Every structure is written in structure tokens, then in C-alpha cells.
Coordinates of C-alpha atoms in Angstrom, one line a residue:
M10 CA 0.0 0.0 0.0
T11 CA 1.7 3.2 -1.2
T12 CA 0.7 6.9 -1.4
N13 CA 2.2 10.1 -2.7
Y14 CA 2.6 11.3 0.9
I15 CA 5.6 10.9 3.2
M16 CA 5.3 9.7 6.8
E17 CA 5.6 13.2 8.3
E18 CA 2.4 14.2 6.4
L19 CA 0.5 11.1 7.6
I20 CA 1.5 11.0 11.3
P21 CA -0.6 14.0 12.3
I22 CA -3.7 12.4 10.8
V23 CA -3.0 9.1 12.6
A24 CA -2.5 11.0 15.9
K25 CA -5.8 12.8 15.4
L26 CA -7.5 9.5 14.7
A27 CA -5.8 7.9 17.8
G28 CA -7.2 10.8 19.9
Q29 CA -10.7 10.1 18.6
Y30 CA -10.2 6.3 19.3
T31 CA -9.0 6.8 22.9
G32 CA -11.1 9.8 23.8
G33 CA -8.1 12.1 23.9
D34 CA -5.4 9.9 25.4
S35 CA -3.6 8.9 22.1
S36 CA -0.5 8.0 24.0
S37 CA -2.2 4.9 25.5
I38 CA -2.6 3.0 22.2
S39 CA -0.5 0.0 21.4
N40 CA 1.8 -0.4 18.4
S41 CA -0.6 -2.8 16.7
K42 CA -3.5 -0.3 17.1
A43 CA -1.3 2.5 15.8
Q44 CA -0.5 0.3 12.8
Q45 CA -4.2 -0.4 12.3
L46 CA -5.0 3.4 12.3
M47 CA -2.2 4.1 9.9
G48 CA -3.7 1.4 7.7
A49 CA -7.1 3.1 8.0
V50 CA -5.5 6.5 6.9
L51 CA -3.7 4.9 3.9
Y52 CA -6.9 3.0 2.9
C53 CA -8.9 6.2 2.8
I54 CA -6.2 8.1 1.0
Q55 CA -6.0 5.4 -1.7
A56 CA -9.7 5.5 -2.1
N57 CA -9.1 9.1 -3.3
E58 CA -6.4 8.0 -5.7
P59 CA -8.0 9.1 -9.0
E60 CA -8.5 12.6 -7.7
Q61 CA -4.9 12.7 -6.5
Q62 CA -3.6 11.6 -9.9
Q63 CA -5.6 14.4 -11.5
A64 CA -4.1 16.9 -9.1
L65 CA -0.6 15.7 -9.9
V66 CA -1.3 16.2 -13.6
S67 CA -2.1 19.9 -12.8
N68 CA 1.0 20.2 -10.7
T69 CA -1.0 20.6 -7.5
K70 CA -0.9 18.2 -4.5
I71 CA -3.9 17.8 -2.3
P72 CA -2.8 18.1 1.4
A73 CA -2.8 14.7 3.1
Q74 CA -5.6 15.6 5.5
Q75 CA -7.8 16.7 2.7
A76 CA -7.0 13.5 0.7
Y77 CA -7.9 11.5 3.8
E78 CA -11.2 13.3 4.3
L79 CA -12.2 13.0 0.6
G80 CA -11.3 9.3 0.6
Y81 CA -13.3 8.8 3.8
S82 CA -16.4 10.3 2.1
L83 CA -15.9 8.1 -0.9
I84 CA -15.8 5.0 1.3
E85 CA -19.0 6.1 3.0
K86 CA -20.6 6.4 -0.4
K87 CA -19.2 3.0 -1.4
V88 CA -20.8 1.4 1.7
Q89 CA -24.2 2.9 0.6
Q90 CA -23.7 1.6 -2.9
A91 CA -22.8 -1.8 -1.6
L92 CA -25.9 -1.9 0.6
A93 CA -28.1 -0.9 -2.4
L94 CA -26.5 -3.7 -4.4
Y95 CA -27.1 -6.1 -1.5
N96 CA -30.8 -5.2 -1.4
E97 CA -31.1 -5.7 -5.1
L98 CA -29.4 -9.1 -4.7
L99 CA -31.9 -10.1 -2.0
A100 CA -34.9 -9.2 -4.2
N101 CA -34.7 -12.4 -6.2
F102 CA -32.1 -14.4 -4.4
A103 CA -32.0 -18.2 -4.4
D104 CA -29.4 -20.4 -2.8
Y105 CA -30.5 -23.6 -4.6
G106 CA -29.7 -25.6 -1.5
S107 CA -26.1 -24.4 -1.2
H108 CA -25.4 -23.8 2.5
F109 CA -22.3 -21.9 1.8
L110 CA -24.1 -19.5 -0.5
H111 CA -27.1 -19.2 1.9
D112 CA -24.9 -18.5 5.0
T113 CA -22.7 -16.0 3.2
V114 CA -25.5 -13.9 1.7
L115 CA -28.2 -14.1 4.5
N116 CA -26.0 -14.3 7.5
G117 CA -22.4 -13.1 6.7
L118 CA -23.1 -10.0 4.6
P119 CA -25.6 -8.4 7.2
E120 CA -22.9 -8.9 9.8
F121 CA -20.4 -7.0 7.6
F122 CA -22.7 -4.0 7.3
K123 CA -23.4 -4.2 11.1
W124 CA -19.7 -4.2 12.2
Y125 CA -17.8 -2.4 9.4
D126 CA -15.8 0.3 11.0
I127 CA -15.3 3.1 8.4
R128 CA -13.4 5.4 10.9
F129 CA -10.9 3.1 12.6
E130 CA -10.5 0.1 10.4
P131 CA -12.0 0.5 6.9
Q132 CA -9.4 -1.9 5.5
N133 CA -10.8 -4.9 7.4
S134 CA -13.0 -7.0 5.1
I135 CA -14.3 -8.8 8.3
L136 CA -15.8 -11.8 6.4
T137 CA -14.0 -14.8 5.0
L138 CA -16.4 -15.1 2.1
D139 CA -16.5 -18.9 2.1
Y140 CA -18.7 -19.0 -1.0
P141 CA -16.4 -18.5 -4.0
V142 CA -17.3 -16.3 -6.9
L143 CA -15.8 -16.8 -10.3
Q144 CA -13.9 -13.5 -10.5
D145 CA -10.6 -13.1 -8.7
L146 CA -11.1 -10.4 -6.1
S147 CA -7.8 -11.0 -4.2
R148 CA -6.5 -7.5 -4.8
H149 CA -9.5 -5.9 -3.0
T150 CA -10.0 -5.4 0.7
G151 CA -12.5 -3.7 3.0
I152 CA -15.6 -2.3 1.4
H153 CA -14.0 -2.5 -2.1
L154 CA -13.9 -6.3 -1.7
I155 CA -17.4 -6.6 -0.4
Y156 CA -18.8 -4.3 -3.1
E157 CA -17.2 -6.3 -5.9
Y158 CA -18.2 -9.6 -4.2
I159 CA -21.9 -8.5 -4.0
R160 CA -21.7 -7.3 -7.6
C161 CA -20.4 -10.7 -8.7
L162 CA -23.1 -12.5 -6.8
L163 CA -25.8 -10.4 -8.4
L164 CA -24.4 -11.1 -11.9
E165 CA -24.2 -14.8 -11.1
Q166 CA -27.7 -14.9 -9.9
H167 CA -28.8 -13.3 -13.2
F168 CA -27.0 -16.1 -15.0
L169 CA -28.6 -18.9 -12.8
Q170 CA -32.1 -17.4 -13.4
Q171 CA -31.8 -18.4 -17.0
F172 CA -32.5 -22.0 -15.8
S173 CA -35.4 -23.4 -13.7
E174 CA -34.6 -24.0 -10.1
D175 CA -35.4 -27.7 -10.4
Y176 CA -33.0 -28.1 -13.3
I177 CA -30.2 -26.3 -11.4
R178 CA -30.8 -28.5 -8.3
Q179 CA -30.8 -31.6 -10.5
S180 CA -27.6 -30.6 -12.2
L181 CA -25.9 -29.8 -8.9
K182 CA -26.8 -33.1 -7.5
E183 CA -25.5 -35.0 -10.5
Y184 CA -22.3 -33.0 -10.3
N185 CA -21.9 -33.6 -6.5
Q186 CA -24.5 -35.4 -4.4
F187 CA -23.2 -33.5 -1.4
Y188 CA -23.2 -30.1 -3.1
Q189 CA -25.3 -28.6 -0.3
D190 CA -22.3 -28.7 2.0
T191 CA -19.6 -28.1 -0.5
P192 CA -18.2 -24.6 -1.4
D193 CA -18.8 -25.1 -5.1
N194 CA -19.6 -22.1 -7.3
L195 CA -23.0 -22.8 -8.8
C196 CA -22.3 -21.0 -12.0
E197 CA -19.2 -23.1 -12.5
V198 CA -21.3 -26.2 -12.2
M199 CA -23.9 -24.9 -14.6
I200 CA -21.3 -23.9 -17.1
W201 CA -19.9 -27.4 -17.1
T202 CA -23.4 -28.8 -17.4
Q203 CA -24.3 -26.7 -20.4
A204 CA -20.9 -27.2 -22.1
K205 CA -21.1 -30.9 -21.6
R206 CA -24.6 -31.1 -23.1
T207 CA -23.6 -29.0 -26.1
V208 CA -20.5 -31.2 -26.8
E209 CA -22.6 -34.4 -26.4
E210 CA -25.2 -33.1 -28.8
K211 CA -22.5 -32.3 -31.4
N212 CA -20.7 -35.6 -30.6
A213 CA -17.5 -33.6 -30.1
D214 CA -14.4 -34.6 -28.1
Q215 CA -13.2 -33.6 -24.6
S216 CA -10.9 -30.9 -26.0
E217 CA -14.0 -29.1 -27.3
L218 CA -15.6 -29.3 -23.9
R219 CA -12.6 -27.7 -22.3
I220 CA -12.6 -24.8 -24.9
K221 CA -16.3 -24.1 -24.3
V222 CA -16.0 -24.2 -20.6
D223 CA -13.0 -21.8 -20.6
F224 CA -14.7 -19.4 -23.0
W225 CA -18.0 -19.3 -21.1
R226 CA -16.2 -18.8 -17.8
Q227 CA -14.0 -16.0 -19.0
N228 CA -16.9 -14.2 -20.7
L229 CA -19.7 -14.8 -18.2
Y230 CA -19.7 -11.4 -16.5
N231 CA -19.4 -9.5 -19.8
I232 CA -22.2 -11.5 -21.3
I233 CA -24.5 -10.9 -18.4
Q234 CA -23.6 -7.3 -18.1
Q235 CA -24.4 -6.7 -21.7
K236 CA -27.8 -8.3 -21.2
L237 CA -28.5 -6.1 -18.2
D238 CA -27.5 -3.0 -20.1
S239 CA -29.6 -3.8 -23.1

């Protein structure tokens, strides 16, 4: 995690944050807590990175405190955007019997919104997100991770809704009779199911199956997003 600011510019912000955390006695915080607060400052400043880059182009540098405050506001907005996405997800959500999907969406995500600490630890993602989505989100943390995760879930739900629930459950059971208690991505299973059916209908070989699976997996989000935008 890097910024365009040197430590001397960041320490006053951390000290102010520490005072808010301790109620004025910032000298009482531990080293680990000070590191956490520094991480919070850096996370907020990085949230404001596009604006900082624009400022550098115009040869002006936003003061660190201002960059922090702007970033903090952006994170607040991102939380509201993520919550709106989550409510949209719930509107037509189906877990198809997957306990991992059910628990993550209906139990885990509400806990994130309940406990997410924008002021003192916005970099903490809180959840382990045991249900896997198809997209690699490893570069994200905090609310940025949760927002992208919910977005992926919403797109995957749109994909699954192309099939009947009975067909999905049947396909999942054929793939793995214990799928309810296995952290399998449901879209991955349905991609395999549809690719296999297409290959069998064309009497093609296994190499063709692999090609179709890879293509559909790589283009899944783009295909769904195009349908949503149309």
C-alpha cells in the first residue's frame, strides 16, 4: 500500500485518529493499534487516488488531511452503494440448496454491514467469504472487496435465473450429491453442465468441452452485463 505522501504528512492524521479512538489519550494506544490506524488512513487516501492523480497532472498536490477526508467520504458512499446492491441481490435471491451461499448472503453480509468500521478500520473485510465467486477479487480489501463480491453474486444470480430451479438442483446433485455442504460455485457447475450437453449433442471430443468451458467462464460477467445494459 503506497501513497504520494511521506510519513511526516501522515502521522498528524494518525495522531488525530488515535485521539478520537481513545477519547483524547492517544499516548495509550498499542503499536498494533497505531499500525491499524495508519492502515485506515492509507486506505482512505488510496480511495481518493483518481483525484490525487488528476491533481498531480495539474502540478498541485492535495494536502494529506484533505485527501484522507475525501477518501473517507468516498468510502461512506461505497458502503451505501454496496448496501443498495445487496438489497437488489436479495430481491430475487435463491441459494439452490447451497449452505455456503445461503450463509454468506443471508448471515455473513448483514454482519459485515453491522460491524464495518469506516473510521478506525475500513481496510478490514471482516468476512472470510467462504462461498467463492468466479472472479478473482484477491486485490481488494474492505468495502471494495465486499462491493465487488456482491456485484459478482448479483451477476451470477442473473445467470442462474436463465434456468429453472429444479434443473439447477438436479444438475448440482448430478455433479456432486453432497453439493449442499460443498463450497462449489453454482455458475461453474452450470457452465460445465451446459458445455457438456452442447458437446454431447455435437458428438465432439473432450478438448472441445474444455474450450467451451473456458470461453463461457471467461466471458460470463461480460455477457450478463451486456444483457443487463440492453
